[in-house]
Amino acid sequence: MIRLEPRTDPSQTMIILTPILAVLATMVVGGILFVTLGKNPFEAIRMIFWDPLFGEHAFYYRGQILVKAAPLIMIALGLSFGFRAGIWNIGAEGQFIMGAVIGGATGLALYPLDSFIVFPLMVVMGALGGFLWAMIPAFLKIRFNANEILVSLMLVYVAFNFLIGMVTGPLRNPDGFNFPESRSFQDFPAAHNPELWAGTGIHLGVLTTLGFIILAYIMITRHIFGFNVRLAGQAPRAAKFAGVSPNKMIAICLGLSGALAGMAGLFEVTGPAGKLTTTFPLGYGFTAIIVAFLGRLHPIGILLAGLLMAVTYVGGDIIQSQLSLPKASIQVFQGMLLFFLLAVDVLVNFRLRISKRISK
Amino acid sequence: MKLLKTLMTGAALVVGLGGMAQAEDKTKVGFVYVGPVGDFGWSYEHNEGRKAVEEAFGDKVETMFVESVPEGADSERVMTQMALDGADLIFTTSFGYMDPTINVAKKFPNVKFEHATGYKQADNVSIYSARFYEGRSVIGHIAGHMTKSNTIGYIASFPIPEVIRGINAAYIAAKKVNPDVKLKIVWAYTWFDPAKEADAATALIEQGADIIMQHTDSPAAMTIAEEKGMYAFGQASDMKQFGPTARLSSIIDDWAPYYIARTQAVMDGTWESTSTWDGIKEGMVGIGDFSNDIPADVQASATALKEALISGATHSFTGPVNKQDGSSWLASGETADDGTLAGMNFYVEGIEGEVPN
Amino acid sequence: MDISIVSLLATLIVAATPILLAATGELIVEKSGVLNLGVEGMMIIGAICGFIAAVNTDSPLIGFIVAALAGAALSLLFAVLTQYLLANQVASGLALTLFGLGLSALLGHGYSGIKPPSSPKMEWFGMAELPVVGPIFFNHDMMVYFSIFLVLVVWLFLKFTRGGLILRAVGENHEAAHALGYKVIRIRILAIMFGGACAGMGGAYLSLVRVPQWTEGMTAGAGWIALAIVVFASWKPWRLILGAYLFGGVTILQLNLQANGFDMPVSYLSMAPYLVTIVVLVIMSADRRRASLNAPASLGKIFHASS
């Protein structure tokens, strides 16, 4: 029978190998899926993974990958600290929305002021919006021991309805024929988050994300906070003895992830989305959770995982228009990728042992 | 910033020219849908239009489409993708695609864009929409006759001019034949959410409505009406299979004539940027068959109304009509102009409740 | 303002049934110490599989049975991942949701716009004709009554049977249960599959009775609500009913108020059910003594028999 034997140390080779194994397994099973849908599997796989990076129009797609990956990575970085410490912020989508709404509202309130201070102020307010929204589950957990998974999740729906209320009401574009959306940030240069270099897709959010990756790396590997977070996750009692206050940890981790999600929301709404509408939230808050896990909660891993997810998004659009495959096929693909990664991950900490059945 | 724009346009021209250099015999037409083609509503009908184009032109045309494309950066990417893949004409079928369409159109000046329900045009961007309110007049007329409880339930999506126009048109027509009729409106704040639409229909029926109208995309309300033995009207598609006895008639979006005409124009080289707002006359708005439950005289008067709308003898918004607050809007015999209609944000007199804002 | 209380209550019960079914299943799963966030994925797989089965066999009953089997099958993926491959439960649950949503959309691609066979309403020997109580309590389809019956069965199981005791033991302290010789993994897998079956039936209720139609993503977050209701109920079966009906009630009330011309800002009314859930969650959790007595102590912890 096959048994799992714990390793004494996590296998270094496996840490590198498992994501590759997972991607390969997904390609194989995904290929079978495409065959059942009546398409050439090799063509489909090529369109998902190869074309966005090296294909005919890759010069455009590569930029789009960055655009898609930046918010995912930014949110996932914030989440990773909490996840390491066992604090599960599932409501990042709600914090993303609130950051966009509050930051965006600040900018719209200042329209048409043309000052360099507008955008930085919006970024700060966006971070603040997400931070405050994440503080609700933090406070309720600290004070009342309420489960942060459920509170933060419920708040996603509250935030979404708040967005609708704002966008059909106070934040509605007065020049917009009564449509439920805000003024377009494209029409407000001081508040706009455009592509900095044409065709690269790089906007301020992308640059900020890069900065955060470096910061997160330093924090998790060298800073005492990073150490405390890792300790709290792996040995909660030891952490307590070491003086790590669990309440402080909850507040900081949730606050941090909220702020980052809020900022990502602000960058997204002033850049790629262009305006506050009822449909701008695309589920990045939830996808970021997957990215965080795919990246093993490590900043470099998250960077790679975010890029990988973004490639599947861009590739997914390609197979839709080129092969007439339904949008759902790429969702299945992404789910499978995560499944396989979680499955092969066990090989990092455990060894496979095939032994003869011991007769009882 | 200006330098960047110049660089970008320069780059775009190179790409565009490159695209032209690979001139193909087939005309490539792309379609961007905001919802799933299986919604039996908005996106479904646009896709039917696409299929009509394929059927009309056979080998001379190649179509491609992407469904459920969110507004914003994703739609820009999909449009750019299609343009890079050699599309000659791209239909973007949602109001929210407006800015993305304009942005992508700038980068690909040789590709023609058709944007539905928007208001921004460009040299290579046309806008088009349908006078659905004409259809509302016809079904409002029928509803006014058919309601026994004098309450019509209306499931509205978002308080935008198009929806408010529909509500007003339906009410005016119903009231004309039935002065006691009342309209109960529920705002679903979604274009497509079958569960919510079903709940809204149930709530309206519980509050006394015996006829349901909707400005949302799924057949859920029709299904509920069928279940509860009430009447309803199909929206965007006929929806007869959902309400075999419930369906009185329907408003059908028929994009085929327009899509075929525009594709032909691209093929002939006569395409120009236009603003089109077509109604029943041009075939963009279709009225579904009348159910046998509708008495012959009502069927006749409804048909007459339809013919009058086509010929121009009647306009959906003809005075005397006052605004909800009592102030006069249209004098006797006066008809509403397109500008007011495009930005309509008020109810007409007699409708209870406020426009949410 | 004349809102018909009778029809409001009747509709509320129908609205609450899918989440009640899913929550009942999840309660068992969590009692065994596993947190399965994939309820949404299992519900929607049940919705489409039940729909396909019902449409092809013209029998809603077969639809529900197939939905239960489909939900259980999907949950098996989660079970293998978390129990054998020791994957993180939060991530696995989310992967399940994502995968379930995508797979259901793929399966359902040819099934949009089809009407399923209708589920007959029961009459209870004419009691449905009684004024007031008739329409509220006695005129629903069989799944409504089944959902309440299921709660009863679960309550009896947990409280009075040996199996229930073992399940609770596994949830409270899996190390001790293992030491006592109970097969922790097997018990958990069975619990997970039960949860999957219930969630599948809940999803099928949406596509076969409540809407009734198939549409991509039609569960619209119902799975998450079910999770919240389990906590709301402090893992006590009877309170599930209260939670589900409360939640369904606020949702329906908002629509009825609107239909009555009650001019309230719609989006703020729509927030109400979620805010109410948070408030109740807080109240339930604030009583630390009671809360800790009910939440299974091993909830979410990975078990590996390292022997």
PDB file of C-alpha atoms in Angstrom, chain A residues 13-217:
ATOM      1  CA  THR A  13      13.873  19.870  -4.858  1.00  0.00           C
ATOM      2  CA  MET A  14      10.192  19.314  -4.408  1.00  0.00           C
ATOM      3  CA  ILE A  15       9.551  22.959  -3.639  1.00  0.00           C
ATOM      4  CA  ILE A  16      10.836  23.829  -7.085  1.00  0.00           C
ATOM      5  CA  LEU A  17       9.490  20.768  -8.817  1.00  0.00           C
ATOM      6  CA  THR A  18       5.915  20.687  -7.563  1.00  0.00           C
ATOM      7  CA  PRO A  19       4.593  23.781  -9.335  1.00  0.00           C
ATOM      8  CA  ILE A  20       6.061  22.483 -12.585  1.00  0.00           C
ATOM      9  CA  LEU A  21       4.477  19.080 -11.982  1.00  0.00           C
ATOM     10  CA  ALA A  22       1.162  20.734 -11.238  1.00  0.00           C
ATOM     11  CA  VAL A  23       1.241  22.802 -14.418  1.00  0.00           C
ATOM     12  CA  LEU A  24       2.140  19.740 -16.472  1.00  0.00           C
ATOM     13  CA  ALA A  25      -0.636  17.693 -14.901  1.00  0.00           C
ATOM     14  CA  THR A  26      -3.109  20.507 -15.577  1.00  0.00           C
ATOM     15  CA  MET A  27      -1.996  20.658 -19.186  1.00  0.00           C
ATOM     16  CA  VAL A  28      -2.574  16.936 -19.590  1.00  0.00           C
ATOM     17  CA  VAL A  29      -5.993  16.792 -17.969  1.00  0.00           C
ATOM     18  CA  GLY A  30      -6.919  20.123 -19.505  1.00  0.00           C
ATOM     19  CA  GLY A  31      -5.943  18.722 -22.864  1.00  0.00           C
ATOM     20  CA  ILE A  32      -8.274  15.799 -22.327  1.00  0.00           C
ATOM     21  CA  LEU A  33     -10.992  18.284 -21.415  1.00  0.00           C
ATOM     22  CA  PHE A  34     -10.462  20.157 -24.657  1.00  0.00           C
ATOM     23  CA  VAL A  35     -10.618  16.928 -26.618  1.00  0.00           C
ATOM     24  CA  THR A  36     -14.012  16.148 -25.116  1.00  0.00           C
ATOM     25  CA  LEU A  37     -15.092  19.608 -26.202  1.00  0.00           C
ATOM     26  CA  GLY A  38     -14.014  18.758 -29.714  1.00  0.00           C
ATOM     27  CA  LYS A  39     -10.936  20.945 -29.978  1.00  0.00           C
ATOM     28  CA  ASN A  40      -7.313  20.250 -30.730  1.00  0.00           C
ATOM     29  CA  PRO A  41      -5.722  19.994 -27.281  1.00  0.00           C
ATOM     30  CA  PHE A  42      -2.260  21.022 -28.384  1.00  0.00           C
ATOM     31  CA  GLU A  43      -3.563  24.116 -30.070  1.00  0.00           C
ATOM     32  CA  ALA A  44      -5.605  25.053 -27.034  1.00  0.00           C
ATOM     33  CA  ILE A  45      -2.782  24.539 -24.582  1.00  0.00           C
ATOM     34  CA  ARG A  46      -0.466  26.475 -26.833  1.00  0.00           C
ATOM     35  CA  MET A  47      -2.932  29.345 -26.989  1.00  0.00           C
ATOM     36  CA  ILE A  48      -3.292  29.471 -23.234  1.00  0.00           C
ATOM     37  CA  PHE A  49       0.337  29.266 -22.227  1.00  0.00           C
ATOM     38  CA  TRP A  50       2.526  30.054 -25.200  1.00  0.00           C
ATOM     39  CA  ASP A  51       0.734  32.695 -27.225  1.00  0.00           C
ATOM     40  CA  PRO A  52       0.393  35.267 -24.470  1.00  0.00           C
ATOM     41  CA  LEU A  53       4.115  35.148 -23.862  1.00  0.00           C
ATOM     42  CA  PHE A  54       5.728  34.395 -27.183  1.00  0.00           C
ATOM     43  CA  GLY A  55       3.039  34.317 -29.809  1.00  0.00           C
ATOM     44  CA  GLU A  56       2.298  36.601 -32.697  1.00  0.00           C
ATOM     45  CA  HIS A  57       0.775  39.412 -30.715  1.00  0.00           C
ATOM     46  CA  ALA A  58       2.730  38.770 -27.550  1.00  0.00           C
ATOM     47  CA  PHE A  59       4.135  42.272 -27.606  1.00  0.00           C
ATOM     48  CA  TYR A  60       0.656  43.378 -26.605  1.00  0.00           C
ATOM     49  CA  TYR A  61      -0.251  40.434 -24.430  1.00  0.00           C
ATOM     50  CA  ARG A  62       2.813  40.655 -22.254  1.00  0.00           C
ATOM     51  CA  GLY A  63       1.730  44.075 -21.123  1.00  0.00           C
ATOM     52  CA  GLN A  64      -1.757  42.773 -20.468  1.00  0.00           C
ATOM     53  CA  ILE A  65      -0.348  40.001 -18.327  1.00  0.00           C
ATOM     54  CA  LEU A  66       1.243  42.641 -16.121  1.00  0.00           C
ATOM     55  CA  VAL A  67      -2.010  44.577 -15.949  1.00  0.00           C
ATOM     56  CA  LYS A  68      -3.897  41.468 -14.904  1.00  0.00           C
ATOM     57  CA  ALA A  69      -1.237  40.200 -12.518  1.00  0.00           C
ATOM     58  CA  ALA A  70      -0.533  43.407 -10.599  1.00  0.00           C
ATOM     59  CA  PRO A  71      -3.714  43.579  -8.491  1.00  0.00           C
ATOM     60  CA  LEU A  72      -3.639  39.836  -7.886  1.00  0.00           C
ATOM     61  CA  ILE A  73      -0.094  40.010  -6.607  1.00  0.00           C
ATOM     62  CA  MET A  74      -0.655  43.111  -4.502  1.00  0.00           C
ATOM     63  CA  ILE A  75      -3.640  41.612  -2.731  1.00  0.00           C
ATOM     64  CA  ALA A  76      -1.988  38.226  -2.359  1.00  0.00           C
ATOM     65  CA  LEU A  77       1.071  39.772  -0.738  1.00  0.00           C
ATOM     66  CA  GLY A  78      -1.123  41.338   1.901  1.00  0.00           C
ATOM     67  CA  LEU A  79      -3.053  38.145   2.443  1.00  0.00           C
ATOM     68  CA  SER A  80       0.051  36.009   2.753  1.00  0.00           C
ATOM     69  CA  PHE A  81       1.056  37.480   6.089  1.00  0.00           C
ATOM     70  CA  GLY A  82      -2.316  36.771   7.621  1.00  0.00           C
ATOM     71  CA  PHE A  83      -2.494  33.325   6.130  1.00  0.00           C
ATOM     72  CA  ARG A  84       0.879  32.420   7.557  1.00  0.00           C
ATOM     73  CA  ALA A  85      -0.324  33.448  10.983  1.00  0.00           C
ATOM     74  CA  GLY A  86      -3.553  31.514  10.624  1.00  0.00           C
ATOM     75  CA  ILE A  87      -5.650  34.627  10.133  1.00  0.00           C
ATOM     76  CA  TRP A  88      -7.968  34.019   7.225  1.00  0.00           C
ATOM     77  CA  ASN A  89      -9.024  37.174   5.432  1.00  0.00           C
ATOM     78  CA  ILE A  90     -11.497  35.870   2.867  1.00  0.00           C
ATOM     79  CA  GLY A  91     -13.064  39.279   2.376  1.00  0.00           C
ATOM     80  CA  ALA A  92     -10.295  40.890   0.338  1.00  0.00           C
ATOM     81  CA  GLU A  93     -12.797  41.490  -2.453  1.00  0.00           C
ATOM     82  CA  GLY A  94     -14.835  43.698  -0.149  1.00  0.00           C
ATOM     83  CA  GLN A  95     -11.733  45.636   0.915  1.00  0.00           C
ATOM     84  CA  PHE A  96     -10.789  46.009  -2.746  1.00  0.00           C
ATOM     85  CA  ILE A  97     -14.205  47.532  -3.459  1.00  0.00           C
ATOM     86  CA  MET A  98     -14.170  49.852  -0.473  1.00  0.00           C
ATOM     87  CA  GLY A  99     -10.687  51.098  -1.306  1.00  0.00           C
ATOM     88  CA  ALA A 100     -11.800  51.867  -4.834  1.00  0.00           C
ATOM     89  CA  VAL A 101     -14.988  53.592  -3.672  1.00  0.00           C
ATOM     90  CA  ILE A 102     -13.442  55.708  -0.940  1.00  0.00           C
ATOM     91  CA  GLY A 103     -10.306  56.544  -2.883  1.00  0.00           C
ATOM     92  CA  GLY A 104     -12.294  57.159  -6.032  1.00  0.00           C
ATOM     93  CA  ALA A 105     -14.821  59.317  -4.209  1.00  0.00           C
ATOM     94  CA  THR A 106     -12.018  61.450  -2.814  1.00  0.00           C
ATOM     95  CA  GLY A 107     -10.764  62.091  -6.300  1.00  0.00           C
ATOM     96  CA  LEU A 108     -14.209  62.768  -7.716  1.00  0.00           C
ATOM     97  CA  ALA A 109     -14.916  65.194  -4.902  1.00  0.00           C
ATOM     98  CA  LEU A 110     -11.874  67.173  -5.949  1.00  0.00           C
ATOM     99  CA  TYR A 111     -12.844  67.301  -9.631  1.00  0.00           C
ATOM    100  CA  PRO A 112     -11.693  69.218 -11.649  1.00  0.00           C
ATOM    101  CA  LEU A 113      -8.737  70.229  -9.544  1.00  0.00           C
ATOM    102  CA  ASP A 114      -5.559  69.737 -11.525  1.00  0.00           C
ATOM    103  CA  SER A 115      -2.882  69.195  -8.925  1.00  0.00           C
ATOM    104  CA  PHE A 116      -0.192  66.588  -8.500  1.00  0.00           C
ATOM    105  CA  ILE A 117      -1.501  65.931  -4.986  1.00  0.00           C
ATOM    106  CA  VAL A 118      -4.771  64.427  -6.178  1.00  0.00           C
ATOM    107  CA  PHE A 119      -3.575  60.991  -7.129  1.00  0.00           C
ATOM    108  CA  PRO A 120      -1.340  60.303  -4.118  1.00  0.00           C
ATOM    109  CA  LEU A 121      -4.185  61.426  -1.896  1.00  0.00           C
ATOM    110  CA  MET A 122      -6.478  58.983  -3.625  1.00  0.00           C
ATOM    111  CA  VAL A 123      -4.007  56.166  -3.139  1.00  0.00           C
ATOM    112  CA  VAL A 124      -3.772  56.925   0.563  1.00  0.00           C
ATOM    113  CA  MET A 125      -7.541  57.098   0.900  1.00  0.00           C
ATOM    114  CA  GLY A 126      -7.858  53.865  -1.032  1.00  0.00           C
ATOM    115  CA  ALA A 127      -5.510  52.135   1.353  1.00  0.00           C
ATOM    116  CA  LEU A 128      -7.362  53.668   4.264  1.00  0.00           C
ATOM    117  CA  GLY A 129     -10.706  52.510   2.933  1.00  0.00           C
ATOM    118  CA  GLY A 130      -9.541  48.933   2.604  1.00  0.00           C
ATOM    119  CA  PHE A 131      -7.803  49.116   5.974  1.00  0.00           C
ATOM    120  CA  LEU A 132     -10.915  50.311   7.791  1.00  0.00           C
ATOM    121  CA  TRP A 133     -13.074  47.709   6.107  1.00  0.00           C
ATOM    122  CA  ALA A 134     -10.687  44.979   7.233  1.00  0.00           C
ATOM    123  CA  MET A 135     -10.664  46.409  10.714  1.00  0.00           C
ATOM    124  CA  ILE A 136     -14.288  45.444  11.179  1.00  0.00           C
ATOM    125  CA  PRO A 137     -13.616  41.703  11.161  1.00  0.00           C
ATOM    126  CA  ALA A 138     -10.424  42.362  13.118  1.00  0.00           C
ATOM    127  CA  PHE A 139     -12.236  44.240  15.845  1.00  0.00           C
ATOM    128  CA  LEU A 140     -15.062  41.738  15.991  1.00  0.00           C
ATOM    129  CA  LYS A 141     -12.610  38.894  16.255  1.00  0.00           C
ATOM    130  CA  ILE A 142     -10.536  40.528  18.978  1.00  0.00           C
ATOM    131  CA  ARG A 143     -13.471  41.722  21.013  1.00  0.00           C
ATOM    132  CA  PHE A 144     -16.091  39.046  20.417  1.00  0.00           C
ATOM    133  CA  ASN A 145     -14.160  36.127  19.000  1.00  0.00           C
ATOM    134  CA  ALA A 146     -16.248  36.263  15.844  1.00  0.00           C
ATOM    135  CA  ASN A 147     -14.901  34.107  13.020  1.00  0.00           C
ATOM    136  CA  GLU A 148     -13.064  36.424  10.634  1.00  0.00           C
ATOM    137  CA  ILE A 149     -13.684  34.185   7.636  1.00  0.00           C
ATOM    138  CA  LEU A 150     -17.425  34.677   7.837  1.00  0.00           C
ATOM    139  CA  VAL A 151     -17.460  38.309   8.906  1.00  0.00           C
ATOM    140  CA  SER A 152     -15.050  39.383   6.194  1.00  0.00           C
ATOM    141  CA  LEU A 153     -17.029  37.340   3.680  1.00  0.00           C
ATOM    142  CA  MET A 154     -20.388  38.857   4.595  1.00  0.00           C
ATOM    143  CA  LEU A 155     -18.797  42.277   4.340  1.00  0.00           C
ATOM    144  CA  VAL A 156     -17.962  41.546   0.708  1.00  0.00           C
ATOM    145  CA  TYR A 157     -21.676  41.527  -0.086  1.00  0.00           C
ATOM    146  CA  VAL A 158     -22.222  44.614   2.016  1.00  0.00           C
ATOM    147  CA  ALA A 159     -19.419  46.392   0.180  1.00  0.00           C
ATOM    148  CA  PHE A 160     -20.835  45.341  -3.159  1.00  0.00           C
ATOM    149  CA  ASN A 161     -24.251  46.721  -2.323  1.00  0.00           C
ATOM    150  CA  PHE A 162     -22.618  49.871  -1.009  1.00  0.00           C
ATOM    151  CA  LEU A 163     -20.889  50.259  -4.358  1.00  0.00           C
ATOM    152  CA  ILE A 164     -24.219  49.965  -6.159  1.00  0.00           C
ATOM    153  CA  GLY A 165     -25.761  52.513  -3.829  1.00  0.00           C
ATOM    154  CA  MET A 166     -22.914  54.950  -4.358  1.00  0.00           C
ATOM    155  CA  VAL A 167     -22.694  54.543  -8.090  1.00  0.00           C
ATOM    156  CA  THR A 168     -26.427  54.964  -8.656  1.00  0.00           C
ATOM    157  CA  GLY A 169     -26.533  57.859  -6.244  1.00  0.00           C
ATOM    158  CA  PRO A 170     -23.964  60.275  -4.878  1.00  0.00           C
ATOM    159  CA  LEU A 171     -21.091  59.221  -7.113  1.00  0.00           C
ATOM    160  CA  ARG A 172     -23.051  59.082 -10.327  1.00  0.00           C
ATOM    161  CA  ASN A 173     -21.592  61.067 -13.191  1.00  0.00           C
ATOM    162  CA  PRO A 174     -23.677  64.230 -13.534  1.00  0.00           C
ATOM    163  CA  ASP A 175     -22.782  64.375 -17.212  1.00  0.00           C
ATOM    164  CA  GLY A 176     -23.445  60.742 -17.820  1.00  0.00           C
ATOM    165  CA  PHE A 177     -27.110  60.553 -18.846  1.00  0.00           C
ATOM    166  CA  ASN A 178     -28.136  58.964 -15.590  1.00  0.00           C
ATOM    167  CA  PHE A 179     -26.144  55.798 -16.136  1.00  0.00           C
ATOM    168  CA  PRO A 180     -25.095  54.040 -12.946  1.00  0.00           C
ATOM    169  CA  GLU A 181     -21.421  54.879 -13.089  1.00  0.00           C
ATOM    170  CA  SER A 182     -19.021  57.534 -11.937  1.00  0.00           C
ATOM    171  CA  ARG A 183     -17.229  60.056 -14.059  1.00  0.00           C
ATOM    172  CA  SER A 184     -14.538  58.399 -16.099  1.00  0.00           C
ATOM    173  CA  PHE A 185     -11.094  58.956 -14.679  1.00  0.00           C
ATOM    174  CA  GLN A 186      -9.845  59.228 -18.221  1.00  0.00           C
ATOM    175  CA  ASP A 187     -11.561  62.605 -18.293  1.00  0.00           C
ATOM    176  CA  PHE A 188      -9.782  63.668 -15.129  1.00  0.00           C
ATOM    177  CA  PRO A 189      -6.037  63.567 -15.828  1.00  0.00           C
ATOM    178  CA  ALA A 190      -4.931  64.400 -12.302  1.00  0.00           C
ATOM    179  CA  ALA A 191      -6.693  61.315 -11.048  1.00  0.00           C
ATOM    180  CA  HIS A 192      -5.970  59.007 -13.929  1.00  0.00           C
ATOM    181  CA  ASN A 193      -3.706  55.994 -13.700  1.00  0.00           C
ATOM    182  CA  PRO A 194      -2.628  55.511 -17.297  1.00  0.00           C
ATOM    183  CA  GLU A 195      -0.136  53.230 -18.976  1.00  0.00           C
ATOM    184  CA  LEU A 196       3.209  54.848 -18.373  1.00  0.00           C
ATOM    185  CA  TRP A 197       4.863  53.418 -21.453  1.00  0.00           C
ATOM    186  CA  ALA A 198       2.643  52.589 -24.376  1.00  0.00           C
ATOM    187  CA  GLY A 199       2.038  48.933 -24.974  1.00  0.00           C
ATOM    188  CA  THR A 200       3.688  47.754 -21.788  1.00  0.00           C
ATOM    189  CA  GLY A 201       0.607  47.848 -19.623  1.00  0.00           C
ATOM    190  CA  ILE A 202       2.715  49.188 -16.793  1.00  0.00           C
ATOM    191  CA  HIS A 203       0.827  51.661 -14.676  1.00  0.00           C
ATOM    192  CA  LEU A 204       1.592  53.013 -11.232  1.00  0.00           C
ATOM    193  CA  GLY A 205      -0.111  50.048  -9.672  1.00  0.00           C
ATOM    194  CA  VAL A 206       2.310  47.683 -11.375  1.00  0.00           C
ATOM    195  CA  LEU A 207       5.297  49.642 -10.138  1.00  0.00           C
ATOM    196  CA  THR A 208       3.886  49.816  -6.631  1.00  0.00           C
ATOM    197  CA  THR A 209       3.336  46.071  -6.686  1.00  0.00           C
ATOM    198  CA  LEU A 210       6.962  45.513  -7.628  1.00  0.00           C
ATOM    199  CA  GLY A 211       7.974  47.682  -4.717  1.00  0.00           C
ATOM    200  CA  PHE A 212       5.724  45.740  -2.369  1.00  0.00           C
ATOM    201  CA  ILE A 213       7.175  42.435  -3.516  1.00  0.00           C
ATOM    202  CA  ILE A 214      10.616  43.594  -2.492  1.00  0.00           C
ATOM    203  CA  LEU A 215       9.332  45.009   0.783  1.00  0.00           C
ATOM    204  CA  ALA A 216       7.428  41.847   1.559  1.00  0.00           C
ATOM    205  CA  TYR A 217      10.471  39.743   0.857  1.00  0.00           C
TER     206      TYR A 217
END
